[in-house]
GROMACS .gro file of C-alpha atoms in nm:
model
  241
    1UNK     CA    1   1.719  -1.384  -0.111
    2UNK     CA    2   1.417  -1.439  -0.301
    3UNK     CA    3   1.422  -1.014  -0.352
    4UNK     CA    4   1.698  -0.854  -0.643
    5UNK     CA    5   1.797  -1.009  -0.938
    6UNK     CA    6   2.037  -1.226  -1.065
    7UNK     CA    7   2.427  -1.153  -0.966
    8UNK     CA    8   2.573  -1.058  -0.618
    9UNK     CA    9   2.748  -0.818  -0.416
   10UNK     CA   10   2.732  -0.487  -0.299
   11UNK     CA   11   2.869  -0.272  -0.011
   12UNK     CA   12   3.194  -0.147  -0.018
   13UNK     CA   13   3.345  -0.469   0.152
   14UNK     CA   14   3.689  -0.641  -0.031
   15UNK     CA   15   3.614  -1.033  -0.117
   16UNK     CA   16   4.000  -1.082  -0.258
   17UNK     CA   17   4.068  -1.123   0.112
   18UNK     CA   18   3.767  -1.269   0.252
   19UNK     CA   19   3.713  -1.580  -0.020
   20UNK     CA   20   3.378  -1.775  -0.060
   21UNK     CA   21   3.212  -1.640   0.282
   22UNK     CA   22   3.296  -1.276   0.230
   23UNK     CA   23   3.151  -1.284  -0.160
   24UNK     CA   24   2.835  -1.512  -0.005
   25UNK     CA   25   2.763  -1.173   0.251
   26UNK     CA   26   2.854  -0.908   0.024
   27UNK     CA   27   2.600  -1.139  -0.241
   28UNK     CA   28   2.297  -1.081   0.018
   29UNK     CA   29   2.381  -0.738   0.095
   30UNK     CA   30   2.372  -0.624  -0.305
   31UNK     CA   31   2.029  -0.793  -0.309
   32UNK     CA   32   1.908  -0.570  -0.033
   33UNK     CA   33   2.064  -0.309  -0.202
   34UNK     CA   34   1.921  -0.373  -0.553
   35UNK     CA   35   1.556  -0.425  -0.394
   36UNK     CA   36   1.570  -0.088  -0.250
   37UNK     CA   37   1.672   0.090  -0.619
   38UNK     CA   38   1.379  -0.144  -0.793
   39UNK     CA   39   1.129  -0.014  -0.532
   40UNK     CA   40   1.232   0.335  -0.589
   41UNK     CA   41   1.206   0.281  -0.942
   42UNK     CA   42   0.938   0.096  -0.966
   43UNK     CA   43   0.735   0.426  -0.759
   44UNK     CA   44   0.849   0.617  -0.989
   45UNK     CA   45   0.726   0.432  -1.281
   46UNK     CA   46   0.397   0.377  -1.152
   47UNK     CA   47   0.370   0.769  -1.038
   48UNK     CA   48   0.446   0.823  -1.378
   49UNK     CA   49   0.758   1.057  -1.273
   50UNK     CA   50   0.962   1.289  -1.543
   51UNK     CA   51   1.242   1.174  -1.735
   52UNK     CA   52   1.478   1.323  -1.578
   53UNK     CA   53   1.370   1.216  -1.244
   54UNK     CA   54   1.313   0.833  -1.377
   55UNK     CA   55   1.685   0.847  -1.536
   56UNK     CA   56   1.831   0.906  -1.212
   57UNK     CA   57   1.718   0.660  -1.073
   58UNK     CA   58   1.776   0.440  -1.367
   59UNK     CA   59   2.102   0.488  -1.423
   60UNK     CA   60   2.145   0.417  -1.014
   61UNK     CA   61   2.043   0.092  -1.046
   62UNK     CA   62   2.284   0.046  -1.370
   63UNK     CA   63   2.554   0.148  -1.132
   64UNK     CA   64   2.470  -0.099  -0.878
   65UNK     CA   65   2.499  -0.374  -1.123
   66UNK     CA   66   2.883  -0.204  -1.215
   67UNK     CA   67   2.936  -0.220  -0.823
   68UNK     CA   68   2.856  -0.592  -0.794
   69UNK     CA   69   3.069  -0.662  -1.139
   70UNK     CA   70   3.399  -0.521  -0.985
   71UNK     CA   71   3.308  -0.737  -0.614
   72UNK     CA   72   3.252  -1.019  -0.813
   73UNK     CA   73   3.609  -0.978  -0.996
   74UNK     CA   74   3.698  -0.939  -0.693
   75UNK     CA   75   3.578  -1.278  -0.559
   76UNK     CA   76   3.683  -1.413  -0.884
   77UNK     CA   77   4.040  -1.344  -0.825
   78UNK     CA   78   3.997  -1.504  -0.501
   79UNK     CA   79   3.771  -1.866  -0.538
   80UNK     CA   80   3.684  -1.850  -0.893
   81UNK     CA   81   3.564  -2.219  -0.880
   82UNK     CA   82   3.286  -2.082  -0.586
   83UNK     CA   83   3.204  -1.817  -0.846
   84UNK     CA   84   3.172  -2.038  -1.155
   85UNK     CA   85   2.939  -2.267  -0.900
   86UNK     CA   86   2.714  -2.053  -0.878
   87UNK     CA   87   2.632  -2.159  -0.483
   88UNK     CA   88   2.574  -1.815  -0.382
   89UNK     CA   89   2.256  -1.826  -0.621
   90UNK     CA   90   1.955  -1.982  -0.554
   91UNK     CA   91   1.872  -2.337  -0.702
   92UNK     CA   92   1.638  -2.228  -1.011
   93UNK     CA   93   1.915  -2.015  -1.088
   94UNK     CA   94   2.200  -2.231  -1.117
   95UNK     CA   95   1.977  -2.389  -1.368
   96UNK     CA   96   1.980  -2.146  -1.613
   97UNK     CA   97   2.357  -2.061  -1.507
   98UNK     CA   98   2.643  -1.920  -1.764
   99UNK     CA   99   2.979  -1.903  -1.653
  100UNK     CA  100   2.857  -1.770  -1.303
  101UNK     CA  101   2.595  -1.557  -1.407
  102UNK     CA  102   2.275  -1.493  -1.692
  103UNK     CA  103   2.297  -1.542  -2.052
  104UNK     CA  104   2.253  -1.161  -2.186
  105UNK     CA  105   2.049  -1.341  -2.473
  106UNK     CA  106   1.814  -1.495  -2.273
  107UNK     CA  107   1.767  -1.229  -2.093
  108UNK     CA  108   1.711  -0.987  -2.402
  109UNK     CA  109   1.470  -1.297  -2.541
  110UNK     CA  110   1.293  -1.218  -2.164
  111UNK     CA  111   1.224  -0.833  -2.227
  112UNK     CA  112   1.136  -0.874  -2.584
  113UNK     CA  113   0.733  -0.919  -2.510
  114UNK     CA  114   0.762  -0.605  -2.248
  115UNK     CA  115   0.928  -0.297  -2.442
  116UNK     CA  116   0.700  -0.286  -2.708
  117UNK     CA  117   0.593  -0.037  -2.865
  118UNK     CA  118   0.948   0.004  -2.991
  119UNK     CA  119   1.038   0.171  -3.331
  120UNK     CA  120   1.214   0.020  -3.617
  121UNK     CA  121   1.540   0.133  -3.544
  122UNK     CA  122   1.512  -0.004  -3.182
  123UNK     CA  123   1.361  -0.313  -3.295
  124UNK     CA  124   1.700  -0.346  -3.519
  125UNK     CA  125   1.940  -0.218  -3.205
  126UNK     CA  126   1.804  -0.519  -2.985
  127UNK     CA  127   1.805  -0.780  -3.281
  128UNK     CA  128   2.159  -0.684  -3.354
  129UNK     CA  129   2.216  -0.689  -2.951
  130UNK     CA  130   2.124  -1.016  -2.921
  131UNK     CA  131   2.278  -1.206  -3.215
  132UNK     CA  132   2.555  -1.045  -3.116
  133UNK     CA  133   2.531  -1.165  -2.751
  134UNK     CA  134   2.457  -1.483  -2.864
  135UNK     CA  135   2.788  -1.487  -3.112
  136UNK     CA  136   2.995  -1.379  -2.809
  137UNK     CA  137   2.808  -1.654  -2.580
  138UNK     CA  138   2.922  -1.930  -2.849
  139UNK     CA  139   3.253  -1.818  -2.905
  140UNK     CA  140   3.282  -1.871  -2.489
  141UNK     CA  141   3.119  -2.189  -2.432
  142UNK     CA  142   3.379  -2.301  -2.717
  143UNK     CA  143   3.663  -2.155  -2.550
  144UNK     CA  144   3.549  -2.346  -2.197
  145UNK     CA  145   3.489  -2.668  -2.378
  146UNK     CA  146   3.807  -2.639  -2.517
  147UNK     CA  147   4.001  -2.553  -2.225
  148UNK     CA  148   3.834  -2.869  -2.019
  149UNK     CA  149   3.937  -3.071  -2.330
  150UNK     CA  150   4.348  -2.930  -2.310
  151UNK     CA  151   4.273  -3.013  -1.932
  152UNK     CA  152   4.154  -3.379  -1.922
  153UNK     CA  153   4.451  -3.487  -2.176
  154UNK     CA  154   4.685  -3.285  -1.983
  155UNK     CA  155   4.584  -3.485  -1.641
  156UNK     CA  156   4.528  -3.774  -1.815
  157UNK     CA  157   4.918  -3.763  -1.916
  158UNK     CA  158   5.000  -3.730  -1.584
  159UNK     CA  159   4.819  -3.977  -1.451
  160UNK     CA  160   5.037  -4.266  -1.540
  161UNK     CA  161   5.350  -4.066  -1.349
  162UNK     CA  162   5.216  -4.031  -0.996
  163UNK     CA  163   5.388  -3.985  -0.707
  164UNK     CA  164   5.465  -4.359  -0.629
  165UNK     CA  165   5.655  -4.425  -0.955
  166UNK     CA  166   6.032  -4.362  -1.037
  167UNK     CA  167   6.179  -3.997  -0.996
  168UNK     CA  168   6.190  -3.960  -1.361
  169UNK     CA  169   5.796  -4.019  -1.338
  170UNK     CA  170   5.750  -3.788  -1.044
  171UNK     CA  171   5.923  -3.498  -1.240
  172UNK     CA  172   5.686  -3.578  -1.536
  173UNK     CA  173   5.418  -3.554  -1.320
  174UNK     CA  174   5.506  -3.237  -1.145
  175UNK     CA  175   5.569  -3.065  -1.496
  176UNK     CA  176   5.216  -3.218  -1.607
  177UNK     CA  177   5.079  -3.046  -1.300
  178UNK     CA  178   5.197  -2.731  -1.347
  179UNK     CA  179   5.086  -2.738  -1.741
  180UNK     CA  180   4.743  -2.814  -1.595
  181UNK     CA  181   4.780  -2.534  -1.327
  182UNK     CA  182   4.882  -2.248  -1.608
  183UNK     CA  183   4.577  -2.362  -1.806
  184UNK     CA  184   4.369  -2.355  -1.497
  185UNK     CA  185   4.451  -2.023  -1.469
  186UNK     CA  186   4.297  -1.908  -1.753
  187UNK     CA  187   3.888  -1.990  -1.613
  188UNK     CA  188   3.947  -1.715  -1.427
  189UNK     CA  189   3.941  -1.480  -1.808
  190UNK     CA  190   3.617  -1.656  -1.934
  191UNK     CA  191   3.476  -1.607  -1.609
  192UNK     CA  192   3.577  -1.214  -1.659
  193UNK     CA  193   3.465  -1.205  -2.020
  194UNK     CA  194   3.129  -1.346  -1.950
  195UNK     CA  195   3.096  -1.033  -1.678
  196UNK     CA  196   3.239  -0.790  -1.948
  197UNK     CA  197   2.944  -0.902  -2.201
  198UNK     CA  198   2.689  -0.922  -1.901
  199UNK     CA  199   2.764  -0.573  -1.853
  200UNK     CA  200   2.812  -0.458  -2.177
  201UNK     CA  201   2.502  -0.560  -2.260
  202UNK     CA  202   2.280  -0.373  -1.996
  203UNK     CA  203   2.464  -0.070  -2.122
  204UNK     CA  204   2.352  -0.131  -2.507
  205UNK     CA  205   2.009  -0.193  -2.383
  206UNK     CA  206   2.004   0.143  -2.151
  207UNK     CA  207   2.143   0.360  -2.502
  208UNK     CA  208   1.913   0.157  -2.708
  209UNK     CA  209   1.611   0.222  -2.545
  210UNK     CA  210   1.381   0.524  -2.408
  211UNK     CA  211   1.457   0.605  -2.036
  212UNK     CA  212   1.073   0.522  -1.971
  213UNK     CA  213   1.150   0.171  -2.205
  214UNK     CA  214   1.470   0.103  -1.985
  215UNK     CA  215   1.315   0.138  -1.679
  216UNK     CA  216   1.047  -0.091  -1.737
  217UNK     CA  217   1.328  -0.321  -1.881
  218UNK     CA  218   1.478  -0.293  -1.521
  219UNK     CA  219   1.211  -0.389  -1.359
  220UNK     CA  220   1.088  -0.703  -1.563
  221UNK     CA  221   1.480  -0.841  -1.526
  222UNK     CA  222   1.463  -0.787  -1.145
  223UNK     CA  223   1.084  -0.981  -1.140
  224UNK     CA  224   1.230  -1.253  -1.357
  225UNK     CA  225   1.490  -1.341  -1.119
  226UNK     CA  226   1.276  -1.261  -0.813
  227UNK     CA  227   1.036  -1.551  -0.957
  228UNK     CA  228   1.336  -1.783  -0.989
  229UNK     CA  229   1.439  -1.749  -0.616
  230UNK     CA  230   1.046  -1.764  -0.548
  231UNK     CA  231   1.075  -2.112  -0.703
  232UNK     CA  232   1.359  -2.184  -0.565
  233UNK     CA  233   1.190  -2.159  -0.221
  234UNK     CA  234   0.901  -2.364  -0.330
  235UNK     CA  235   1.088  -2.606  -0.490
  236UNK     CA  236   1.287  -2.660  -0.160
  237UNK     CA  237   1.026  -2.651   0.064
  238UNK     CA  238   0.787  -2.888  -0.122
  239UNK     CA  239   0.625  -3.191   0.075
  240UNK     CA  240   0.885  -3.535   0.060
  241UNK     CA  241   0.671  -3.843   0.075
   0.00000   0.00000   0.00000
């Protein structure tokens, strides 16, 4: 686990069935996965292989991230409070944790010192990328606060109509209940939309830049995350006096 990058899954296993466990295996298989398409990219890099041979195997890897997005709907659908967690992730990355996964502008902040030279126009396409990420990012965490605001005053409510007061009470409190449950349901959309802009923005990045530029893009993302589940181990291994 301290190989790969920074989201799960992989395989062609089903986690709507299989809940928390199923999306935990199919989470360490993806990284296996992914460290086998960053090795083969990463040879190719270094041989200094053609672009059409590099974007093969660039555009592999981008399709192993699409893989992992539909699992983790998937898994979503299933446990989306194990998803929005983050416990399948390793410690230093729950830190840095966004609705159950990166922050695309954090990530774009990452690669900005490793894709230069890039030309004006470029320089504008990943500008525009990440306020734009960032925009979308705001308008989300608003949305979440908001919906654990309607939450709390919809429990709160409740609370004075639990189950050991009068039957008009009760039926308060099951109505309250199922308020709170509908709104529940909607986590599992910001969870999804946070995906959809996860993914989005790899794409944008891959049309934005060179083949040669994305690759190397690739790889600094997957040693990024690779250092935070290095960490991670240290961190967790680290003497207790």
């Amino acid at each position: 686990r301290q190989q790969g990058i920074f989201i799960a899954g992989g395989g062609s296993g089903d986690c709507s069935s299989g809940g928390a466990l199923a999306f935990d295996l199919e989470y360490a298989r993806w990284l296996d996965d992914h460290q086998r398409h960053i090795n083969n990219l990463r040879v190719a890099v270094i041989a200094d292989m053609g672009d059409d041979e590099l974007r093969i195997l660039v555009e592999s890897v981008l399709l192993h991230y699409d893989e992992f997005f539909r699992l983790k709907n998937l898994a979503t659908k299933s446990d989306v409070f194990h998803v929005l967690s983050g416990m399948w992730m390793s410690p230093a990355e729950r830190f840095f944790m966004w609705l159950g996964g990166f922050r695309s502008s954090e990530i774009l902040k990452v690669l900005a010192s490793h894709l230069e030279p890039l030309t004006d126009q470029q320089l504008m396409g990943i500008c525009n990328l990440q306020q734009s990420s960032q925009q979308a990012e705001d308008a989300l965490s608003q949305g979440m606060e908001a919906l654990q605001q309607a939450l709390s005053e919809t429990l709160a409510a409740a609370a004075g109509a639990g189950p050991l007061a009068g039957a008009g009470n009760v039926t308060n409190y099951m109505g309250q209940m199922a308020i709170a449950m509908g709104k529940l349901s909607t986590l599992e959309n910001f969870l999804r939309q946070g995906d959809l802009l996860r993914q989005q923005t790899l794409q944008q990045m891959h049309r934005i830049l060179t083949t040669r530029q994305a690759a190397r893009a690739l790889l600094v993302i997957s040693d990024y995350f690779s250092r935070l589940r290095a960490l991670s181990s240290l961190w967790l291994a680290r003497p207790r006096d």
